[in-house]
PDB file of C-alpha atoms in Angstrom:
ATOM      1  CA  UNK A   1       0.000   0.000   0.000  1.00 42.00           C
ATOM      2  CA  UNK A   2       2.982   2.355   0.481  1.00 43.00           C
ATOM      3  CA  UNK A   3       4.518   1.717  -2.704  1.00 44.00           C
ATOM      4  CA  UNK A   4       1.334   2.783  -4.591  1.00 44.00           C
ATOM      5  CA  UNK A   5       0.730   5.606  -2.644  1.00 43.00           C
ATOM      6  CA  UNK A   6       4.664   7.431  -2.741  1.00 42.00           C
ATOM      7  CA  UNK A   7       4.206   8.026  -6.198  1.00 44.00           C
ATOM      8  CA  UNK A   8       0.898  10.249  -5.910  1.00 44.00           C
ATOM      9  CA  UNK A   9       2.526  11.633  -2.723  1.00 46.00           C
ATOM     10  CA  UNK A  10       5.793  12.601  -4.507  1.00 51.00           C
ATOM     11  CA  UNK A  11       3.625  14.465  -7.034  1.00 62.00           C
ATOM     12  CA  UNK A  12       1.891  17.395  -4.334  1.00 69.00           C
ATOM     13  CA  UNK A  13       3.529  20.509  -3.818  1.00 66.00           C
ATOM     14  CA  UNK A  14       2.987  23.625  -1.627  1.00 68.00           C
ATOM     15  CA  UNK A  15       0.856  26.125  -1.910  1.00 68.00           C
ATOM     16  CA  UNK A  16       3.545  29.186  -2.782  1.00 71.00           C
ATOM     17  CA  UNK A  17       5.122  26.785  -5.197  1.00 69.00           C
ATOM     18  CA  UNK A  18       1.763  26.477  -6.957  1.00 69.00           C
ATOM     19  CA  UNK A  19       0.966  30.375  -6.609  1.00 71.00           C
ATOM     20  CA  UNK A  20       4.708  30.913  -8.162  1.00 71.00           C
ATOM     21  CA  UNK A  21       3.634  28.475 -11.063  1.00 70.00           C
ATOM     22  CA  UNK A  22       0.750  30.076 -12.032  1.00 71.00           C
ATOM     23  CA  UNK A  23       2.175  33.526 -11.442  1.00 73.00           C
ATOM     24  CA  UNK A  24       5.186  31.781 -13.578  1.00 69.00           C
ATOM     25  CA  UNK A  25       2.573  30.969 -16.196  1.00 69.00           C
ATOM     26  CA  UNK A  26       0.950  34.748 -16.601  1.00 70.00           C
ATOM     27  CA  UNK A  27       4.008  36.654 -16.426  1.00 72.00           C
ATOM     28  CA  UNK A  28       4.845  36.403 -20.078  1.00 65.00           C
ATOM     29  CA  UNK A  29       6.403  38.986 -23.076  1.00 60.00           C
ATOM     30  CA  UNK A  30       2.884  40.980 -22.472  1.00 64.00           C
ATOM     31  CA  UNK A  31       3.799  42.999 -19.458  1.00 70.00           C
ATOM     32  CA  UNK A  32       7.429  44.088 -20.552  1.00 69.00           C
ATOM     33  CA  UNK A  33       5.493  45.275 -23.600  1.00 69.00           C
ATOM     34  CA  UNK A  34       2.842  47.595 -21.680  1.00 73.00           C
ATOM     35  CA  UNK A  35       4.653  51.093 -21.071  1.00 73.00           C
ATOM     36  CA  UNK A  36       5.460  51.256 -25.123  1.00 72.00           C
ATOM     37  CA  UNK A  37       1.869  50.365 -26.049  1.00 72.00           C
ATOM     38  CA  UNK A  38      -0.083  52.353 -23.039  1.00 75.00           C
ATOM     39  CA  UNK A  39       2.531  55.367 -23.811  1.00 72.00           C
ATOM     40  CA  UNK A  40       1.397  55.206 -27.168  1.00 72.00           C
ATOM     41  CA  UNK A  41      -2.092  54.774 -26.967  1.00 74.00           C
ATOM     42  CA  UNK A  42      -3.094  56.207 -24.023  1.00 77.00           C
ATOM     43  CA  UNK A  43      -3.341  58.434 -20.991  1.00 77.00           C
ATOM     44  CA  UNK A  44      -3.590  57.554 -17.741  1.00 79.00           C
ATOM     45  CA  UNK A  45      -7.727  57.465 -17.165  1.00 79.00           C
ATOM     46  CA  UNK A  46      -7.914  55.652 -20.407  1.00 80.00           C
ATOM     47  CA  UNK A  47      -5.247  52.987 -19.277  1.00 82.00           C
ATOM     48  CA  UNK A  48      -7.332  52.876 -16.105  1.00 84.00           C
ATOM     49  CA  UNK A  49     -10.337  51.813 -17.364  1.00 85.00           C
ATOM     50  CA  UNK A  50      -8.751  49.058 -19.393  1.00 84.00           C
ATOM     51  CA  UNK A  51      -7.639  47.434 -16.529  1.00 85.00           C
ATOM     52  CA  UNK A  52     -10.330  47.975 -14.613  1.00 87.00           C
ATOM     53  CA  UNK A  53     -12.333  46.257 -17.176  1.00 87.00           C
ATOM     54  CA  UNK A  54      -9.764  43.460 -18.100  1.00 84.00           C
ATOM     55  CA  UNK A  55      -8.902  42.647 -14.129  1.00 84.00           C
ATOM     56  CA  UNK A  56     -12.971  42.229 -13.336  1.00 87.00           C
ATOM     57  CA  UNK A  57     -13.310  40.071 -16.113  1.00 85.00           C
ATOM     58  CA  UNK A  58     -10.682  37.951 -15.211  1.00 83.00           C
ATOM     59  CA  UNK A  59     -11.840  37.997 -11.668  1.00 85.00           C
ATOM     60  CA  UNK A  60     -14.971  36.779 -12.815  1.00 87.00           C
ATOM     61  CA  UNK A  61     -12.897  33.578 -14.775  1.00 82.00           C
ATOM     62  CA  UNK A  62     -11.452  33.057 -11.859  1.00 80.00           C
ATOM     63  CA  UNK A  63     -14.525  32.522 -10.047  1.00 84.00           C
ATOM     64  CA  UNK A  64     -15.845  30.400 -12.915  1.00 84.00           C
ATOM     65  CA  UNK A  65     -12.628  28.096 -12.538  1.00 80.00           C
ATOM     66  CA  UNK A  66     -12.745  28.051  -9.144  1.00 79.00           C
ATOM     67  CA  UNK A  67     -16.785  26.642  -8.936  1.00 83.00           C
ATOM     68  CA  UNK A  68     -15.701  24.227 -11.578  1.00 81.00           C
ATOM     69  CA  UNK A  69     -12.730  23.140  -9.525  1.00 77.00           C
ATOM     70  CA  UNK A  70     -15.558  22.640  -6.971  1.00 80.00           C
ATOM     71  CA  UNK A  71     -18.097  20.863  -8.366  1.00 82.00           C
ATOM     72  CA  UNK A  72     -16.416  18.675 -10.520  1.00 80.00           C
ATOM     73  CA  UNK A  73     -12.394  18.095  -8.616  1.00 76.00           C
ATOM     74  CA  UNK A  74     -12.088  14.793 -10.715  1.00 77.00           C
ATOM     75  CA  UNK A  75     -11.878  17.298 -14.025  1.00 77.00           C
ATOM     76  CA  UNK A  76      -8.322  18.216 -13.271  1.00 70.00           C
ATOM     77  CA  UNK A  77      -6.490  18.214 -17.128  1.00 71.00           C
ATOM     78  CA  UNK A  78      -7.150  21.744 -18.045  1.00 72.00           C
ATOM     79  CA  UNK A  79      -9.462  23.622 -20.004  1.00 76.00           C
ATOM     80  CA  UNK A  80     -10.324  20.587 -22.675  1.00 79.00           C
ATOM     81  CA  UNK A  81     -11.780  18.317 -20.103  1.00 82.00           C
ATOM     82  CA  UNK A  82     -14.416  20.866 -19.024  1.00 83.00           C
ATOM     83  CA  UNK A  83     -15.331  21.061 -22.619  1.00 84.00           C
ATOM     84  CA  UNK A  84     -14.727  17.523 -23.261  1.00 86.00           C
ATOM     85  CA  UNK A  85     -16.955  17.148 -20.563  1.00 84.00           C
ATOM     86  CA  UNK A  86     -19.960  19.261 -21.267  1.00 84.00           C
ATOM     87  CA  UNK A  87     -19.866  19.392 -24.828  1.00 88.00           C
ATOM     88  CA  UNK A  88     -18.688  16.306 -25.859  1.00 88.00           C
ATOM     89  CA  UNK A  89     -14.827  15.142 -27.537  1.00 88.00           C
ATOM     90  CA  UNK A  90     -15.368  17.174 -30.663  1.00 90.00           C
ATOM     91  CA  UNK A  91     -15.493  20.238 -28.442  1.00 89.00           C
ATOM     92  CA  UNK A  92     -13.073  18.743 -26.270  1.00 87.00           C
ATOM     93  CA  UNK A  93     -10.430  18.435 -29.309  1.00 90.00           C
ATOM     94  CA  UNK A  94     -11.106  21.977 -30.352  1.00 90.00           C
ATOM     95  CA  UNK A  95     -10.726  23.218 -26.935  1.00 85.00           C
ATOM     96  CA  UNK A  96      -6.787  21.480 -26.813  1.00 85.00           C
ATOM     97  CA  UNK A  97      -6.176  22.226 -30.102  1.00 90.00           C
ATOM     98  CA  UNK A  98      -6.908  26.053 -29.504  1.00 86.00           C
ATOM     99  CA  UNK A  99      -5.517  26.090 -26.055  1.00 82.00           C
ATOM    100  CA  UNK A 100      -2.018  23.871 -27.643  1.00 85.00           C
ATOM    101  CA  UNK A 101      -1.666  26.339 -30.252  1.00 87.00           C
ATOM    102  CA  UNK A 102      -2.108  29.479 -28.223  1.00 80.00           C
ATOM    103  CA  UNK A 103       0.381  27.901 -25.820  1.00 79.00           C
ATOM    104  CA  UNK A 104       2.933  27.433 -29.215  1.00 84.00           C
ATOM    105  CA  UNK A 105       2.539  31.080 -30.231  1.00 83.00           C
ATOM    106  CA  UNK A 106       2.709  31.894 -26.549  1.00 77.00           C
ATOM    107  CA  UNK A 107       6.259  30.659 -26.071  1.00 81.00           C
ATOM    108  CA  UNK A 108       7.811  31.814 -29.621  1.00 85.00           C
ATOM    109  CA  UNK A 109       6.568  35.387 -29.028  1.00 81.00           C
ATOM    110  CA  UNK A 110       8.483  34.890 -25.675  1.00 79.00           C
ATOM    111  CA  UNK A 111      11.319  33.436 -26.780  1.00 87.00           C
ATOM    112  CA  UNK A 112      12.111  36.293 -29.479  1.00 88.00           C
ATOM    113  CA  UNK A 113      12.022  38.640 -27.049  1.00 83.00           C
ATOM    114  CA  UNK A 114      14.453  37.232 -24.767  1.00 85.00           C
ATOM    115  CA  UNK A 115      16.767  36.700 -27.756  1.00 90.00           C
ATOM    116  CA  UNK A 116      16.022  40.292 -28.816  1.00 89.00           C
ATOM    117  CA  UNK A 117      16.757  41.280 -25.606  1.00 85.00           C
ATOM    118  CA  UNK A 118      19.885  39.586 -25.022  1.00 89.00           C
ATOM    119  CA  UNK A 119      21.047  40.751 -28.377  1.00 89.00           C
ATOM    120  CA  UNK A 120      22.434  43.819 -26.602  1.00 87.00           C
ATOM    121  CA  UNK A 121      25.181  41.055 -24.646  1.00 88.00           C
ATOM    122  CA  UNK A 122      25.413  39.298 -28.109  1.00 88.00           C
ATOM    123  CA  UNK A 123      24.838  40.810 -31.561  1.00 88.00           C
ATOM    124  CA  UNK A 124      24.525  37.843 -33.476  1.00 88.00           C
ATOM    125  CA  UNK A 125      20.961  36.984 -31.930  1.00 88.00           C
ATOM    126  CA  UNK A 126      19.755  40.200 -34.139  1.00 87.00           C
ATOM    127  CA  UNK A 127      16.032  40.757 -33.162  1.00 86.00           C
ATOM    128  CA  UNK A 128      15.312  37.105 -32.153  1.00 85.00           C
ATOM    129  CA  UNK A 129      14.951  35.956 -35.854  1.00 83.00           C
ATOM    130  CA  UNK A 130      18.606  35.262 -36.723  1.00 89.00           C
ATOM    131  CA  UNK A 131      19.491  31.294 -37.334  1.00 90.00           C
ATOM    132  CA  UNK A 132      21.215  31.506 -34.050  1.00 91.00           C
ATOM    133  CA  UNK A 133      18.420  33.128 -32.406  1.00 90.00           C
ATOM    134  CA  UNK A 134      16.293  30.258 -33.400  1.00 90.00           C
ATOM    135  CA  UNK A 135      18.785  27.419 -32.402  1.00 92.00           C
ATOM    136  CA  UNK A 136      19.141  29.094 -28.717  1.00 91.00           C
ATOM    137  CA  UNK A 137      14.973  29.426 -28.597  1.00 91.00           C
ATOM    138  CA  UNK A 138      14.673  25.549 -29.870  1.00 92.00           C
ATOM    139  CA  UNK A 139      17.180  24.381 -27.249  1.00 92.00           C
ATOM    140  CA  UNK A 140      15.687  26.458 -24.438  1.00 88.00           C
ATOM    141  CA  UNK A 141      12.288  25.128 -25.177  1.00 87.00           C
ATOM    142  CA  UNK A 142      13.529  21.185 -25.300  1.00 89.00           C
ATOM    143  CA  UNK A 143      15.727  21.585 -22.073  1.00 85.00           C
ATOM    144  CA  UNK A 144      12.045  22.883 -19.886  1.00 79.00           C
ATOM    145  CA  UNK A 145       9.986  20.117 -21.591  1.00 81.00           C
ATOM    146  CA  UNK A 146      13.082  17.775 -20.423  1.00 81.00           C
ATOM    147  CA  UNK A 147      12.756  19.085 -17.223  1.00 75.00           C
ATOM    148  CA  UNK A 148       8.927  19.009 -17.102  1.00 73.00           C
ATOM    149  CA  UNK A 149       9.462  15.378 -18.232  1.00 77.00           C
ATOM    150  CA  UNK A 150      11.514  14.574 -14.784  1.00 73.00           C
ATOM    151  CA  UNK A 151       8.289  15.415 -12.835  1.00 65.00           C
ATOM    152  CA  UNK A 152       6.444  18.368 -11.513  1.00 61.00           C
ATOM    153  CA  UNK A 153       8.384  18.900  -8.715  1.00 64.00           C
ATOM    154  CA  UNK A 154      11.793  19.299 -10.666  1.00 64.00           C
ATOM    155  CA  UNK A 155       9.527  21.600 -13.138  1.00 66.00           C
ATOM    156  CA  UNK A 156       8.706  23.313 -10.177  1.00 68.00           C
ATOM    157  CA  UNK A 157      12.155  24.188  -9.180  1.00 71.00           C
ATOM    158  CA  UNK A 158      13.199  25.662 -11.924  1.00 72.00           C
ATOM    159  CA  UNK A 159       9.939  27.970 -12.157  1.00 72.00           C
ATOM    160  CA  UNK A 160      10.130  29.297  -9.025  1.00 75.00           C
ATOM    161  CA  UNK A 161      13.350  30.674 -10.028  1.00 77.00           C
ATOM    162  CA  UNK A 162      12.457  31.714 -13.657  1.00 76.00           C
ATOM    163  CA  UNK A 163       9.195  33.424 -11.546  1.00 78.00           C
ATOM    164  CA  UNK A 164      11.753  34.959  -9.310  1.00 81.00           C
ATOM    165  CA  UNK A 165      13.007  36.327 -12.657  1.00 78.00           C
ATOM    166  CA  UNK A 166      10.319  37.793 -14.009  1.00 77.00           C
ATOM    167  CA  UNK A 167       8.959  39.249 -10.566  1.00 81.00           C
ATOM    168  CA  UNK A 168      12.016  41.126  -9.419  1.00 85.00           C
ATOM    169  CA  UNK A 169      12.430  43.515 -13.100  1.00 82.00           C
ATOM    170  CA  UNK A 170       8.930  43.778 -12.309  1.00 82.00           C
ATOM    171  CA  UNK A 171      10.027  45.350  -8.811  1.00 87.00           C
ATOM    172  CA  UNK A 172      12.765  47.363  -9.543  1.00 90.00           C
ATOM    173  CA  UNK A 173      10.836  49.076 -12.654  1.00 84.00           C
ATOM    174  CA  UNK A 174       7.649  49.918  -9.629  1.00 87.00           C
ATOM    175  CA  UNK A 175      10.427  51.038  -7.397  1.00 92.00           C
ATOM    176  CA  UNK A 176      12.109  53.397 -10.093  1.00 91.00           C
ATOM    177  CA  UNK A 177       8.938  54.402 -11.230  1.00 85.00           C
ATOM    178  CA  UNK A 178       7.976  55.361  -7.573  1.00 88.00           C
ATOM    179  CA  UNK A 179      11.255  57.573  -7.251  1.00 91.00           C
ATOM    180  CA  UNK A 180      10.952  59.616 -10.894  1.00 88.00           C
ATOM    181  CA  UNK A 181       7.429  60.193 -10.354  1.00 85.00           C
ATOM    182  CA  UNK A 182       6.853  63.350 -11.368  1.00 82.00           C
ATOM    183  CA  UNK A 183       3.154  64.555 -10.409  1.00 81.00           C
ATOM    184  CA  UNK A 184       3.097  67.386 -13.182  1.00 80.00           C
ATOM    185  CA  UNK A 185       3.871  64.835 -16.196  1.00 77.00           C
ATOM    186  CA  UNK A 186       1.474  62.148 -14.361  1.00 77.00           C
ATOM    187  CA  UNK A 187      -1.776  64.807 -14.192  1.00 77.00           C
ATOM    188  CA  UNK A 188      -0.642  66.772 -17.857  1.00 75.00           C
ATOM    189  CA  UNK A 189      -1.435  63.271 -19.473  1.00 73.00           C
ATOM    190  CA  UNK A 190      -4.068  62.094 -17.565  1.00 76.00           C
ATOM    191  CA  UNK A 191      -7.153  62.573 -20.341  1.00 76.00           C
ATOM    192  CA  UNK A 192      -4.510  61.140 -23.181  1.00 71.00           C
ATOM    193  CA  UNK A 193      -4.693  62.678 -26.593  1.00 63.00           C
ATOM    194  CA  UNK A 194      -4.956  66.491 -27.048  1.00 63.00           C
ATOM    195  CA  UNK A 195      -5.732  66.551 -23.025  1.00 58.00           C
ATOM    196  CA  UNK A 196      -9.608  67.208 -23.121  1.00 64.00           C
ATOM    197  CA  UNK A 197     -11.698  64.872 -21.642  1.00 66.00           C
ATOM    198  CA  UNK A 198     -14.171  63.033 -23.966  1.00 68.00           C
ATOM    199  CA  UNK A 199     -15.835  60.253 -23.914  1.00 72.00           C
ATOM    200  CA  UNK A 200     -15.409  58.982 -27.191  1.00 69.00           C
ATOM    201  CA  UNK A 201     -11.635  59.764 -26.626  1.00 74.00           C
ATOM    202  CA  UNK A 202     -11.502  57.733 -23.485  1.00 77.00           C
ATOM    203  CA  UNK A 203     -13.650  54.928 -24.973  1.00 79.00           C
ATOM    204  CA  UNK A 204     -10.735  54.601 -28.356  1.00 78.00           C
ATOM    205  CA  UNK A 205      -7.830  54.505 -25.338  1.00 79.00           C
ATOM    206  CA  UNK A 206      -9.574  51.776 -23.634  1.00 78.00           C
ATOM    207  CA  UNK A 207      -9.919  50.168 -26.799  1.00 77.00           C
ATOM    208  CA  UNK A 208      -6.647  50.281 -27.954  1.00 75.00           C
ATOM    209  CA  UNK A 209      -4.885  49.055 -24.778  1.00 79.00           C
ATOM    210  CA  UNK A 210      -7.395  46.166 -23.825  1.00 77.00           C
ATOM    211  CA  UNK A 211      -5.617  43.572 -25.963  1.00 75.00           C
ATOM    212  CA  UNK A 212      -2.964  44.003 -24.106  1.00 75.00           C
ATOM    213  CA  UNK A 213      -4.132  44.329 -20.747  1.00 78.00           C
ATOM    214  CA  UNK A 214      -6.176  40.328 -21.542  1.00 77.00           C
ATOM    215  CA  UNK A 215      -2.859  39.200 -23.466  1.00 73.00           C
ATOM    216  CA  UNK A 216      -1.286  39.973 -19.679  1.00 75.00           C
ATOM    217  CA  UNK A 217      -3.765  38.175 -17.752  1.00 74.00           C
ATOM    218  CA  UNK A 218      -3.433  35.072 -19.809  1.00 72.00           C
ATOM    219  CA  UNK A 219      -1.968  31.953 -18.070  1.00 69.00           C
ATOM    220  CA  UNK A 220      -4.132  32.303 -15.297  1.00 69.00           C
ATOM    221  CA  UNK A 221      -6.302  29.197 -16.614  1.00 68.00           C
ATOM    222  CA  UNK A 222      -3.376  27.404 -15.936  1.00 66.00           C
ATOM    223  CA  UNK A 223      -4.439  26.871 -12.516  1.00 65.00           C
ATOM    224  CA  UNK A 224      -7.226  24.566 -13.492  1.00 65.00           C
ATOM    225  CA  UNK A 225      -4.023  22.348 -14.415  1.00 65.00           C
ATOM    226  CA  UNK A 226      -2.163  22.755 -11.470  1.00 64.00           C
ATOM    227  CA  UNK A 227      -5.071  22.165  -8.830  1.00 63.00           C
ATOM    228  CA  UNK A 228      -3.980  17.854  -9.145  1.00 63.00           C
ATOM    229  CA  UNK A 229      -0.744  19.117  -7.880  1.00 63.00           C
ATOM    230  CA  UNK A 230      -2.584  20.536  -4.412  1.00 62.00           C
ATOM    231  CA  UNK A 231      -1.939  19.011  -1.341  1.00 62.00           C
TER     232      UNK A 231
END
């Protein structure tokens, strides 16, 4: 009875490793990209109400994730097994395909930006689309799915550091941020565009910036994966 049971037991992990894992998982090339595109598109009240909007909606996903975690605990393989569920396998496939995909696109638009970012250290990655660029990006990928291979737990390792990673530029840009605030630029921008307050002005700001504010929050379904690993 102990030999059968080690295996599931070796499996669970703690609670701040699972936080870091899904934090891990939504922390992608989306929020290094948000000063350029809010900068550009718009003020601060407009940027506002895009994440107002985006962060309740995503609230309210991760409500609906957490009542189907609830009522139905033995649906534990993601996103497809909900859909597989209550829909049926066609939906089901559609629902992996779609998620599989997004994942694929996902990591590539990742992966050029850390080899366009690292390009500064070494030229020869260009903007992440040289040959090397692309050998680097291939290897990177191959060594996580080799460690993901080894078991959640070594997976889990390594993301709490690549979380540590992400979260601490994160930081130090809030903290810089914090000590060149300058109220006078902060309030001059705050209606965006020509600086009169409009509706219609406010409403094309919002627009423009909510792909970006969503593209940020994604990776939190990822959770609905993770929950198996709970102890």
């Amino acid at each position: 009875m102990t030999t059968t049971e080690s295996p599931v037991k070796d499996t669970k992990v703690s609670l701040p490793t699972l936080t870091a894992m899904v934090i891990g998982s939504m922390i992608g090339s989306g929020v290094f990209l948000l000063p350029g595109r809010f900068g550009a598109e718009s003020g601060v009240a407009g940027a506002l109400i895009a994440w107002a909007i985006a962060g309740a909606g995503m609230l309210m996903l991760a409500f609906v994730f957490q009542r189907l975690a609830t009522r139905k605990p033995d649906l534990d393989a993601g996103l497809f097994a909900y859909a597989k569920a209550g829909f049926g396998d066609y939906m089901g496939f559609n629902s992996a395909f779609g998620f599989w995909a997004s994942a694929c696109a996902g990591n590539t638009s990742y992966w050029v930006l850390i080899m366009a970012t690292t390009s500064a250290l070494f030229p020869a990655l260009g903007a992440g689309d040289t040959l090397l660029a692309v050998i680097c990006s291939t290897i990177g990928v191959w060594l996580f799915f080799y460690l993901i291979l080894r078991g959640v737990k070594q997976a889990a390792v390594i993301n709490r550091i690549v979380t540590w990673a992400k979260v601490v530029p994160i930081l130090v840009f809030i903290v810089i941020a914090v000590i060149a605030f300058k109220a006078d630029v902060f309030t001059g921008n705050f209606w965006g565009g020509d600086g009169n307050y409009s509706w219609a002005s406010l409403f094309e700001q919002a627009k423009g910036t909510m792909l970006i504010t969503v593209f940020v929050f994604l990776g939190i379904e990822g959770a609905s994966v993770y929950s198996r690993f709970a102890r």
